[in-house]
mmCIF file of C-alpha atoms in Angstrom:
data_model
loop_
_atom_site.group_PDB
_atom_site.id
_atom_site.type_symbol
_atom_site.label_atom_id
_atom_site.label_comp_id
_atom_site.label_asym_id
_atom_site.label_seq_id
_atom_site.Cartn_x
_atom_site.Cartn_y
_atom_site.Cartn_z
ATOM 1 C CA MET A 1 -81.561 -41.863 89.064
ATOM 2 C CA HIS A 2 -78.277 -43.024 89.931
ATOM 3 C CA TYR A 3 -75.741 -42.529 92.411
ATOM 4 C CA ILE A 4 -71.983 -43.171 92.145
ATOM 5 C CA ASP A 5 -68.859 -42.350 94.382
ATOM 6 C CA ILE A 6 -65.624 -42.129 92.148
ATOM 7 C CA PRO A 7 -62.090 -41.904 94.037
ATOM 8 C CA PHE A 8 -59.624 -39.991 92.493
ATOM 9 C CA ARG A 9 -57.167 -42.221 90.758
ATOM 10 C CA ASN A 10 -53.158 -42.215 89.314
ATOM 11 C CA PRO A 11 -53.319 -41.425 85.266
ATOM 12 C CA SER A 12 -53.412 -44.940 83.103
ATOM 13 C CA SER A 13 -52.233 -45.499 79.754
ATOM 14 C CA ALA A 14 -55.817 -46.366 78.893
ATOM 15 C CA SER A 15 -57.769 -43.612 76.337
ATOM 16 C CA ASP A 16 -60.156 -41.082 77.349
ATOM 17 C CA PHE A 17 -62.886 -43.080 76.199
ATOM 18 C CA SER A 18 -62.015 -46.396 78.010
ATOM 19 C CA CYS A 19 -59.917 -44.613 81.485
ATOM 20 C CA PRO A 20 -61.639 -45.414 84.681
ATOM 21 C CA ASP A 21 -63.517 -42.562 86.215
ATOM 22 C CA GLY A 22 -61.683 -40.391 88.552
ATOM 23 C CA GLU A 23 -58.181 -40.419 86.750
ATOM 24 C CA ILE A 24 -56.091 -37.641 87.097
ATOM 25 C CA ASN A 25 -54.848 -35.754 84.202
ATOM 26 C CA PRO A 26 -50.781 -35.339 85.436
ATOM 27 C CA HIS A 27 -50.239 -32.395 83.464
ATOM 28 C CA TYR A 28 -52.517 -30.711 85.788
ATOM 29 C CA LEU A 29 -51.703 -32.415 88.895
ATOM 30 C CA GLN A 30 -49.398 -29.272 89.776
ATOM 31 C CA LEU A 31 -48.793 -26.366 92.394
ATOM 32 C CA THR A 32 -49.227 -22.947 91.915
ATOM 33 C CA THR A 33 -46.389 -21.362 93.640
ATOM 34 C CA ASN A 34 -47.537 -17.563 92.316
ATOM 35 C CA ASN A 35 -43.893 -17.194 91.685
ATOM 36 C CA PRO A 36 -42.411 -17.171 88.546
ATOM 37 C CA GLN A 37 -39.006 -17.297 89.276
ATOM 38 C CA LEU A 38 -39.236 -21.132 90.228
ATOM 39 C CA THR A 39 -40.506 -21.760 86.463
ATOM 40 C CA PRO A 40 -37.205 -24.088 85.123
ATOM 41 C CA ASP A 41 -35.948 -21.774 82.660
ATOM 42 C CA ILE A 42 -35.107 -24.608 80.437
ATOM 43 C CA ASP A 43 -34.044 -25.165 76.553
ATOM 44 C CA PHE A 44 -34.847 -28.398 74.562
ATOM 45 C CA ALA A 45 -32.877 -29.344 71.413
ATOM 46 C CA LEU A 46 -32.709 -32.574 68.947
ATOM 47 C CA VAL A 47 -29.410 -33.888 67.973
ATOM 48 C CA SER A 48 -28.944 -36.302 65.027
ATOM 49 C CA THR A 49 -27.926 -39.711 65.881
ATOM 50 C CA ARG A 50 -28.249 -43.305 64.966
ATOM 51 C CA LEU A 51 -30.698 -46.301 65.095
ATOM 52 C CA PRO A 52 -28.971 -49.353 66.593
ATOM 53 C CA GLY A 53 -29.103 -51.936 63.955
ATOM 54 C CA TRP A 54 -30.097 -49.740 60.942
ATOM 55 C CA ASN A 55 -27.082 -47.519 60.468
ATOM 56 C CA ILE A 56 -23.618 -47.437 61.086
ATOM 57 C CA ASN A 57 -22.800 -43.656 61.536
ATOM 58 C CA PRO A 58 -25.468 -40.602 61.900
ATOM 59 C CA ASP A 59 -24.230 -39.486 58.204
ATOM 60 C CA GLN A 60 -25.984 -42.436 56.217
ATOM 61 C CA PHE A 61 -30.017 -42.952 56.142
ATOM 62 C CA PRO A 62 -31.128 -45.921 58.261
ATOM 63 C CA MET A 63 -31.033 -48.843 55.830
ATOM 64 C CA LYS A 64 -32.427 -52.812 55.933
ATOM 65 C CA THR A 65 -31.990 -55.293 53.087
ATOM 66 C CA LEU A 66 -35.397 -57.432 52.723
ATOM 67 C CA VAL A 67 -36.370 -60.173 50.667
ATOM 68 C CA ALA A 68 -39.028 -61.070 48.686
ATOM 69 C CA SER A 69 -40.787 -64.503 48.001
ATOM 70 C CA GLU A 70 -42.524 -62.922 44.775
ATOM 71 C CA PRO A 71 -41.023 -59.806 43.737
ATOM 72 C CA SER A 72 -43.310 -57.013 42.158
ATOM 73 C CA MET A 73 -44.176 -53.328 42.854
ATOM 74 C CA GLU A 74 -47.203 -54.476 45.046
ATOM 75 C CA TYR A 75 -45.022 -56.611 47.040
ATOM 76 C CA TRP A 76 -42.406 -54.150 47.895
ATOM 77 C CA THR A 77 -45.006 -51.637 48.383
ATOM 78 C CA SER A 78 -46.575 -54.124 51.265
ATOM 79 C CA LEU A 79 -43.003 -54.784 52.682
ATOM 80 C CA GLY A 80 -41.781 -50.974 52.375
ATOM 81 C CA SER A 81 -44.911 -50.038 54.510
ATOM 82 C CA GLN A 82 -44.394 -52.624 57.160
ATOM 83 C CA LEU A 83 -40.723 -51.323 57.260
ATOM 84 C CA LEU A 84 -41.727 -47.803 57.587
ATOM 85 C CA SER A 85 -44.013 -49.102 60.776
ATOM 86 C CA GLN A 86 -40.800 -51.300 62.373
ATOM 87 C CA PHE A 87 -38.803 -48.175 61.938
ATOM 88 C CA LYS A 88 -40.858 -45.678 63.968
ATOM 89 C CA SER A 89 -41.557 -48.218 66.604
ATOM 90 C CA GLU A 90 -37.901 -49.046 66.899
ATOM 91 C CA THR A 91 -37.108 -45.425 67.417
ATOM 92 C CA SER A 92 -39.638 -45.242 69.846
ATOM 93 C CA ASN A 93 -38.356 -47.978 72.043
ATOM 94 C CA GLN A 94 -34.974 -46.762 72.190
ATOM 95 C CA ASN A 95 -36.196 -43.076 73.304
ATOM 96 C CA LEU A 96 -35.301 -41.814 70.065
ATOM 97 C CA PHE A 97 -37.848 -39.185 68.194
ATOM 98 C CA VAL A 98 -38.597 -39.249 64.093
ATOM 99 C CA ALA A 99 -42.225 -37.448 64.146
ATOM 100 C CA PRO A 100 -42.639 -33.933 65.580
ATOM 101 C CA PHE A 101 -43.750 -33.908 69.338
ATOM 102 C CA TYR A 102 -43.748 -31.130 72.783
ATOM 103 C CA ALA A 103 -41.498 -30.864 75.469
ATOM 104 C CA TYR A 104 -41.952 -29.622 78.468
ATOM 105 C CA ALA A 105 -40.485 -29.610 82.338
ATOM 106 C CA ALA A 106 -42.016 -29.203 85.732
ATOM 107 C CA TRP A 107 -40.265 -29.538 89.138
ATOM 108 C CA LYS A 108 -41.675 -32.838 91.122
ATOM 109 C CA THR A 109 -41.912 -32.768 95.309
ATOM 110 C CA TYR A 110 -41.107 -35.875 97.343
ATOM 111 C CA ASP A 111 -44.716 -36.228 97.832
ATOM 112 C CA GLY A 112 -45.338 -36.754 93.698
ATOM 113 C CA ILE A 113 -46.753 -33.291 92.869
ATOM 114 C CA TYR A 114 -45.549 -31.264 90.051
ATOM 115 C CA LEU A 115 -44.665 -27.335 90.295
ATOM 116 C CA SER A 116 -44.938 -24.771 88.170
ATOM 117 C CA PRO A 117 -44.356 -26.481 84.454
ATOM 118 C CA SER A 118 -42.975 -24.491 81.960
ATOM 119 C CA ASP A 119 -44.107 -23.672 78.000
ATOM 120 C CA ARG A 120 -44.258 -26.430 75.826
ATOM 121 C CA ILE A 121 -41.525 -26.637 73.115
ATOM 122 C CA LEU A 122 -42.260 -27.877 69.640
ATOM 123 C CA LEU A 123 -39.798 -30.326 68.370
ATOM 124 C CA THR A 124 -38.908 -31.438 65.101
ATOM 125 C CA PRO A 125 -36.783 -34.404 63.799
ATOM 126 C CA ASN A 126 -38.772 -34.359 60.176
ATOM 127 C CA SER A 127 -41.477 -31.937 59.514
ATOM 128 C CA THR A 128 -43.028 -34.621 57.436
ATOM 129 C CA VAL A 129 -43.033 -37.986 56.418
ATOM 130 C CA PRO A 130 -40.274 -40.015 55.400
ATOM 131 C CA LEU A 131 -39.842 -41.462 52.198
ATOM 132 C CA VAL A 132 -38.622 -45.368 52.022
ATOM 133 C CA ALA A 133 -36.827 -45.487 48.966
ATOM 134 C CA THR A 134 -34.396 -48.180 46.825
ATOM 135 C CA ASP A 135 -32.117 -48.040 44.208
ATOM 136 C CA GLY A 136 -32.530 -51.547 43.349
ATOM 137 C CA ASN A 137 -34.461 -53.639 40.461
ATOM 138 C CA ILE A 138 -37.887 -54.365 41.921
ATOM 139 C CA ASN A 139 -37.714 -57.606 40.094
ATOM 140 C CA SER A 140 -34.864 -59.063 42.262
ATOM 141 C CA ILE A 141 -35.665 -60.902 45.295
ATOM 142 C CA GLU A 142 -33.431 -58.812 47.548
ATOM 143 C CA LEU A 143 -33.368 -55.191 47.908
ATOM 144 C CA GLU A 144 -31.790 -52.481 50.293
ATOM 145 C CA PHE A 145 -33.972 -49.830 51.572
ATOM 146 C CA LYS A 146 -33.242 -46.592 52.798
ATOM 147 C CA ILE A 147 -35.412 -44.333 54.838
ATOM 148 C CA ALA A 148 -35.000 -40.723 54.391
ATOM 149 C CA ALA A 149 -35.307 -39.472 57.604
ATOM 150 C CA ALA A 150 -33.534 -37.936 60.569
ATOM 151 C CA VAL A 151 -32.957 -39.963 63.990
ATOM 152 C CA CYS A 152 -32.871 -37.652 66.839
ATOM 153 C CA GLU A 153 -31.914 -37.658 70.608
ATOM 154 C CA LEU A 154 -33.349 -35.160 73.220
ATOM 155 C CA TYR A 155 -30.797 -32.510 74.846
ATOM 156 C CA PHE A 156 -31.744 -30.313 77.159
ATOM 157 C CA ARG A 157 -29.911 -26.963 79.044
ATOM 158 C CA MET A 158 -30.959 -24.802 81.821
ATOM 159 C CA ARG A 159 -30.259 -22.381 84.087
ATOM 160 C CA ALA A 160 -30.838 -22.990 88.031
ATOM 161 C CA PRO A 161 -32.548 -20.122 89.840
ATOM 162 C CA GLU A 162 -31.542 -18.698 93.153
ATOM 163 C CA ILE A 163 -34.957 -19.799 95.024
ATOM 164 C CA LEU A 164 -34.026 -23.074 94.307
ATOM 165 C CA ARG A 165 -32.289 -23.036 97.588
ATOM 166 C CA ASP A 166 -35.206 -22.460 99.488
ATOM 167 C CA TRP A 167 -36.861 -25.622 98.122
ATOM 168 C CA VAL A 168 -34.215 -28.201 99.273
ATOM 169 C CA GLY A 169 -35.988 -30.977 100.998
ATOM 170 C CA ILE A 170 -39.506 -30.265 99.244
ATOM 171 C CA ILE A 171 -38.250 -30.850 95.494
ATOM 172 C CA GLU A 172 -36.910 -34.215 94.398
ATOM 173 C CA SER A 173 -36.133 -33.824 90.671
ATOM 174 C CA LEU A 174 -37.000 -31.716 87.633
ATOM 175 C CA GLN A 175 -39.394 -34.002 85.541
ATOM 176 C CA ILE A 176 -38.890 -34.128 81.585
ATOM 177 C CA PHE A 177 -42.586 -34.625 79.870
ATOM 178 C CA VAL A 178 -42.949 -34.998 75.918
ATOM 179 C CA SER A 179 -46.001 -35.556 74.187
ATOM 180 C CA ASP A 180 -47.418 -38.397 71.978
ATOM 181 C CA PRO A 181 -46.041 -37.662 68.323
ATOM 182 C CA ILE A 182 -48.403 -34.956 66.728
ATOM 183 C CA GLN A 183 -48.008 -36.857 63.132
ATOM 184 C CA ASN A 184 -49.738 -39.958 62.227
ATOM 185 C CA TRP A 185 -48.688 -41.899 59.029
ATOM 186 C CA ASN A 186 -50.907 -43.604 57.519
ATOM 187 C CA THR A 187 -48.843 -46.499 56.089
ATOM 188 C CA PHE A 188 -51.350 -49.248 55.210
ATOM 189 C CA GLN A 189 -53.849 -47.383 53.505
ATOM 190 C CA ALA A 190 -51.954 -44.642 51.622
ATOM 191 C CA PHE A 191 -48.310 -45.788 50.803
ATOM 192 C CA ILE A 192 -47.747 -44.789 47.342
ATOM 193 C CA PRO A 193 -44.144 -45.840 45.166
ATOM 194 C CA TYR A 194 -42.845 -42.313 43.044
ATOM 195 C CA LYS A 195 -40.113 -41.978 40.575
ATOM 196 C CA HIS A 196 -37.164 -39.424 40.584
ATOM 197 C CA ILE A 197 -38.817 -37.839 43.726
ATOM 198 C CA THR A 198 -37.273 -35.736 45.839
ATOM 199 C CA THR A 199 -38.733 -34.329 49.787
ATOM 200 C CA ASP A 200 -38.193 -30.910 51.095
ATOM 201 C CA SER A 201 -38.455 -32.393 54.814
ATOM 202 C CA TYR A 202 -36.093 -30.773 57.375
ATOM 203 C CA CYS A 203 -34.871 -31.647 60.541
ATOM 204 C CA GLU A 204 -34.514 -28.974 63.281
ATOM 205 C CA SER A 205 -31.459 -29.617 65.232
ATOM 206 C CA LEU A 206 -28.596 -28.486 67.414
ATOM 207 C CA ASP A 207 -24.941 -28.791 66.097
ATOM 208 C CA LEU A 208 -22.954 -29.829 69.134
ATOM 209 C CA ASP A 209 -19.897 -28.456 67.971
ATOM 210 C CA SER A 210 -21.091 -24.692 66.978
ATOM 211 C CA GLY A 211 -24.278 -24.659 69.661
ATOM 212 C CA GLU A 212 -26.357 -23.568 66.768
ATOM 213 C CA ILE A 213 -29.890 -24.974 65.961
ATOM 214 C CA ALA A 214 -31.234 -24.601 62.580
ATOM 215 C CA GLN A 215 -33.318 -26.581 60.300
ATOM 216 C CA ARG A 216 -31.501 -28.624 57.920
ATOM 217 C CA ARG A 217 -32.815 -30.715 54.962
ATOM 218 C CA VAL A 218 -33.013 -34.359 55.776
ATOM 219 C CA CYS A 219 -32.313 -35.271 52.119
ATOM 220 C CA THR A 220 -31.119 -33.550 49.058
ATOM 221 C CA GLU A 221 -30.531 -36.042 46.731
ATOM 222 C CA THR A 222 -33.341 -37.171 44.011
ATOM 223 C CA LEU A 223 -34.572 -40.376 44.835
ATOM 224 C CA ALA A 224 -34.707 -43.000 41.834
ATOM 225 C CA LEU A 225 -38.071 -44.800 43.578
ATOM 226 C CA ALA A 226 -39.368 -44.111 46.869
ATOM 227 C CA TRP A 227 -42.651 -44.607 48.466
ATOM 228 C CA ARG A 228 -44.604 -41.369 50.553
ATOM 229 C CA ALA A 229 -47.019 -42.416 53.255
ATOM 230 C CA ASN A 230 -50.019 -39.599 53.767
ATOM 231 C CA LEU A 231 -50.651 -37.678 57.203
ATOM 232 C CA THR A 232 -53.877 -38.358 58.554
ATOM 233 C CA GLN A 233 -56.604 -35.724 58.344
ATOM 234 C CA SER A 234 -55.873 -34.390 61.765
ATOM 235 C CA ASP A 235 -52.712 -33.968 61.029
ATOM 236 C CA LYS A 236 -52.701 -32.439 58.460
ATOM 237 C CA ASN A 237 -54.395 -29.163 60.414
ATOM 238 C CA GLY A 238 -51.204 -28.678 62.128
ATOM 239 C CA PRO A 239 -49.700 -29.123 65.399
ATOM 240 C CA GLY A 240 -51.827 -30.074 68.333
ATOM 241 C CA LYS A 241 -55.277 -29.141 66.271
ATOM 242 C CA GLY A 242 -56.145 -32.995 66.076
ATOM 243 C CA GLY A 243 -57.638 -32.983 69.672
ATOM 244 C CA ASP A 244 -56.116 -33.205 73.090
ATOM 245 C CA ILE A 245 -52.252 -33.872 73.094
ATOM 246 C CA LYS A 246 -51.348 -36.358 75.756
ATOM 247 C CA PHE A 247 -47.689 -36.035 77.991
ATOM 248 C CA TYR A 248 -45.693 -39.017 79.516
ATOM 249 C CA PRO A 249 -42.611 -38.742 82.095
ATOM 250 C CA PHE A 250 -39.616 -39.218 79.694
ATOM 251 C CA ALA A 251 -37.068 -38.582 82.326
ATOM 252 C CA SER A 252 -36.062 -37.159 86.004
ATOM 253 C CA ILE A 253 -33.155 -35.032 87.084
ATOM 254 C CA PRO A 254 -32.320 -35.088 90.523
ATOM 255 C CA LEU A 255 -32.367 -31.737 92.118
ATOM 256 C CA GLY A 256 -28.806 -31.913 93.035
ATOM 257 C CA GLU A 257 -27.268 -32.321 89.482
ATOM 258 C CA VAL A 258 -29.680 -29.305 87.715
ATOM 259 C CA ASP A 259 -27.662 -26.748 88.618
ATOM 260 C CA ILE A 260 -24.614 -28.353 86.607
ATOM 261 C CA LYS A 261 -26.676 -28.581 83.451
ATOM 262 C CA SER A 262 -25.751 -24.673 82.282
ATOM 263 C CA SER A 263 -24.589 -26.414 79.063
ATOM 264 C CA TRP A 264 -26.060 -28.776 76.426
ATOM 265 C CA SER A 265 -26.558 -32.739 77.516
ATOM 266 C CA SER A 266 -28.293 -35.737 76.924
ATOM 267 C CA LEU A 267 -31.118 -36.904 78.604
ATOM 268 C CA SER A 268 -30.598 -40.203 77.915
ATOM 269 C CA SER A 269 -28.338 -41.108 81.588
ATOM 270 C CA PHE A 270 -31.386 -39.865 82.943
ATOM 271 C CA LYS A 271 -33.909 -42.189 81.689
ATOM 272 C CA GLU A 272 -34.379 -44.656 83.382
ATOM 273 C CA SER A 273 -34.342 -42.767 86.696
ATOM 274 C CA GLN A 274 -37.818 -41.985 86.682
ATOM 275 C CA THR A 275 -39.401 -45.456 86.471
ATOM 276 C CA VAL A 276 -38.651 -46.218 90.281
ATOM 277 C CA PRO A 277 -39.606 -43.322 92.827
ATOM 278 C CA ASN A 278 -36.602 -42.841 95.343
ATOM 279 C CA ASN A 279 -39.128 -43.476 98.297
ATOM 280 C CA THR A 280 -41.558 -45.894 97.875
ATOM 281 C CA GLU A 281 -43.176 -48.376 95.473
ATOM 282 C CA THR A 282 -43.800 -47.787 92.201
ATOM 283 C CA VAL A 283 -47.183 -45.913 91.410
ATOM 284 C CA LYS A 284 -49.783 -48.054 89.577
ATOM 285 C CA ASP A 285 -51.936 -47.261 86.625
ATOM 286 C CA GLY A 286 -55.194 -46.669 88.066
ATOM 287 C CA GLN A 287 -54.687 -47.092 91.561
ATOM 288 C CA GLU A 288 -56.695 -44.936 93.903
ATOM 289 C CA LEU A 289 -55.067 -41.642 94.924
ATOM 290 C CA ILE A 290 -55.588 -39.611 97.948
ATOM 291 C CA ILE A 291 -54.359 -35.893 97.186
ATOM 292 C CA GLN A 292 -52.250 -34.583 100.495
ATOM 293 C CA GLY A 293 -52.534 -30.941 101.215
ATOM 294 C CA THR A 294 -49.033 -29.260 101.704
ATOM 295 C CA GLY A 295 -50.326 -25.597 102.649
ATOM 296 C CA ARG A 296 -50.095 -24.414 99.164
ATOM 297 C CA GLU A 297 -52.207 -23.946 96.668
ATOM 298 C CA ILE A 298 -53.196 -26.828 93.864
ATOM 299 C CA SER A 299 -54.860 -27.271 90.791
ATOM 300 C CA ILE A 300 -56.261 -30.767 89.636
ATOM 301 C CA SER A 301 -58.316 -31.815 86.975
ATOM 302 C CA THR A 302 -59.848 -35.216 85.879
ATOM 303 C CA ARG A 303 -59.708 -37.168 82.624
ATOM 304 C CA PRO A 304 -62.986 -37.346 81.249
ATOM 305 C CA LEU A 305 -65.828 -38.985 83.039
ATOM 306 C CA LYS A 306 -68.075 -41.161 81.491
ATOM 307 C CA LEU A 307 -70.695 -41.974 84.372
ATOM 308 C CA THR A 308 -72.504 -45.341 83.403
ATOM 309 C CA SER A 309 -71.153 -45.133 79.650
ATOM 310 C CA ALA A 310 -69.770 -43.013 77.060
ATOM 311 C CA ALA A 311 -72.271 -43.822 74.447
ATOM 312 C CA ARG A 312 -75.210 -42.529 77.089
ATOM 313 C CA PHE A 313 -76.141 -38.944 77.983
ATOM 314 C CA LYS A 314 -76.409 -37.938 81.345
ATOM 315 C CA ARG A 315 -77.823 -35.074 83.446
ATOM 316 C CA LEU A 316 -76.119 -34.402 86.444
ATOM 317 C CA ILE A 317 -78.236 -32.958 89.358
ATOM 318 C CA ARG A 318 -75.634 -32.645 92.407
ATOM 319 C CA ALA A 319 -71.856 -33.203 92.719
ATOM 320 C CA TYR A 320 -70.264 -33.889 96.035
ATOM 321 C CA LEU A 321 -66.414 -33.041 96.493
ATOM 322 C CA ARG A 322 -65.354 -35.557 98.858
ATOM 323 C CA GLY A 323 -62.513 -35.706 101.486
ATOM 324 C CA ASN A 324 -61.240 -33.550 104.641
ATOM 325 C CA PHE A 325 -60.689 -29.770 103.477
ATOM 326 C CA ASN A 326 -61.730 -26.260 104.408
ATOM 327 C CA PRO A 327 -64.571 -25.540 101.366
ATOM 328 C CA SER A 328 -64.091 -22.234 101.831
ATOM 329 C CA LYS A 329 -60.527 -22.114 100.326
ATOM 330 C CA ILE A 330 -61.605 -24.653 97.662
ATOM 331 C CA THR A 331 -63.051 -23.540 94.172
ATOM 332 C CA PHE A 332 -65.071 -26.940 92.722
ATOM 333 C CA SER A 333 -66.061 -26.581 88.983
ATOM 334 C CA ILE A 334 -67.819 -29.232 86.545
ATOM 335 C CA TYR A 335 -67.156 -29.175 82.565
ATOM 336 C CA ALA A 336 -69.265 -30.878 80.082
ATOM 337 C CA SER A 337 -69.100 -32.173 76.561
ATOM 338 C CA HIS A 338 -70.957 -34.049 74.010
ATOM 339 C CA ASP A 339 -67.521 -34.925 72.115
ATOM 340 C CA MET A 340 -64.475 -34.677 74.573
ATOM 341 C CA LEU A 341 -63.674 -31.288 71.888
ATOM 342 C CA SER A 342 -65.610 -28.508 73.190
ATOM 343 C CA TRP A 343 -65.861 -28.386 77.026
ATOM 344 C CA TRP A 344 -68.681 -25.867 78.707
ATOM 345 C CA CYS A 345 -68.294 -25.105 82.534
ATOM 346 C CA ILE A 346 -71.912 -25.763 83.966
ATOM 347 C CA SER A 347 -71.185 -25.379 87.387
ATOM 348 C CA LYS A 348 -68.780 -23.753 89.513
ATOM 349 C CA ARG A 349 -68.590 -22.843 93.414
ATOM 350 C CA THR A 350 -66.097 -21.364 95.983
ATOM 351 C CA GLY A 351 -66.703 -22.185 99.312
ATOM 352 C CA GLY A 352 -68.703 -24.901 99.554
ATOM 353 C CA GLU A 353 -68.141 -28.943 98.308
ATOM 354 C CA VAL A 354 -72.004 -29.351 96.725
ATOM 355 C CA LEU A 355 -72.827 -28.529 93.208
ATOM 356 C CA ALA A 356 -76.373 -27.992 91.587
ATOM 357 C CA PHE A 357 -76.436 -28.022 87.721
ATOM 358 C CA PRO A 358 -78.923 -26.904 84.705
ATOM 359 C CA GLN A 359 -81.285 -29.374 83.165
ATOM 360 C CA THR A 360 -79.157 -30.132 80.193
ATOM 361 C CA SER A 361 -77.516 -33.810 79.439
ATOM 362 C CA PHE A 362 -73.838 -34.697 77.895
ATOM 363 C CA ARG A 363 -72.080 -37.615 77.501
ATOM 364 C CA PHE A 364 -68.613 -36.759 78.988
ATOM 365 C CA PHE A 365 -68.124 -34.480 82.069
ATOM 366 C CA LYS A 366 -64.284 -32.920 83.863
ATOM 367 C CA ALA A 367 -64.121 -32.293 87.258
ATOM 368 C CA GLN A 368 -61.611 -29.027 88.523
ATOM 369 C CA VAL A 369 -60.619 -28.356 92.080
ATOM 370 C CA ALA A 370 -58.176 -25.658 92.892
ATOM 371 C CA GLY A 371 -57.174 -23.616 96.113
ATOM 372 C CA LYS A 372 -55.370 -24.266 99.169
ATOM 373 C CA LEU A 373 -54.979 -27.420 100.885
ATOM 374 C CA GLU A 374 -53.568 -27.327 104.074
ATOM 375 C CA THR A 375 -51.354 -30.173 105.350
ATOM 376 C CA GLY A 376 -53.177 -32.746 107.137
ATOM 377 C CA GLU A 377 -56.105 -31.948 104.796
ATOM 378 C CA ASN A 378 -57.189 -33.958 101.497
ATOM 379 C CA LEU A 379 -59.233 -34.566 98.465
ATOM 380 C CA GLN A 380 -60.530 -38.270 98.089
ATOM 381 C CA GLY A 381 -62.481 -38.210 95.139
ATOM 382 C CA ILE A 382 -66.521 -36.987 94.094
ATOM 383 C CA SER A 383 -70.060 -38.376 94.426
ATOM 384 C CA PHE A 384 -72.646 -37.486 91.661
ATOM 385 C CA THR A 385 -76.559 -38.030 91.325
ATOM 386 C CA TYR A 386 -77.348 -38.216 87.760
ATOM 387 C CA VAL A 387 -80.086 -39.234 85.477
ATOM 388 C CA VAL A 388 -79.310 -41.635 82.437
ATOM 389 C CA TYR A 389 -81.321 -40.967 79.097
#
């Protein structure tokens, strides 16, 4: 039998398999206001732009000239594969987008809690994997390659509700979250050359002159020679079907500027403001976190708990919610899984801080806490008694 104390922690960039136990899932750490009028009334759109160092204007495809020491189809295939990976990496580093992703917004309070998240919006810079093409002779030692892809910048517009006046001094900013790309391009195991190929890939983008959002074909020409990468198997199932979607802070808009953003605006000018909070030091990944009460409803969920080892099966005996709080106002739940894909609620209690469990073993667990946490109260972590098999 084992006994372990797990403090709550800020989320890190580690995967669900390797993150320290106790990390809070950032898009679950939010207040429930029971007032839908506070939910951000926000729209997102993509605007085509250029990737610095790759093209002169948005009307051209991104291009690079490559040199081969031993020109051949195999050699150019290898270089083209690396070029596509470099292209995707550099767009990400420039806060630009080339693969489908989700975005949503939430209000952020001065004490670091997120309020009333909006619906997730799917945004599509390129509906499928871009082609890497050349018009040159593969026997040449120098070729110009172009990537038949749209490069996009994230824009937004919103309508600020009157109720925001009641939250001045509580809400600090509007936080924008984006997900990981929901398509993964398999360039190293499946990067295949084609002759006289076309693509029906489209970009769903905003025309700033007309204000119209429409699906526009990325490339209408027939390419003499082009290479195509495959999507990984999970991505062929559709957006969000390959597993849990992870979100990350992308931009932060000060509350005082929200009400002047009723027209389409780029998020690029707000990108850096989210990296260093205005009040205290930068929050470190995995740092211990005490969840302070504010007199409002809360709902938090942990990332998967491994308890000793991700590979071992564990049977929980008891779970104890730690902190200074009124148990009668808190609902404490534990979920369990064998594979992180399917989850079951194995114990739930309202009005108590200790849970008992059935005699069933699992590999992974999640804790969820919901209810009212008054000012001066807090949640600090969870203790477990369990058996390892």
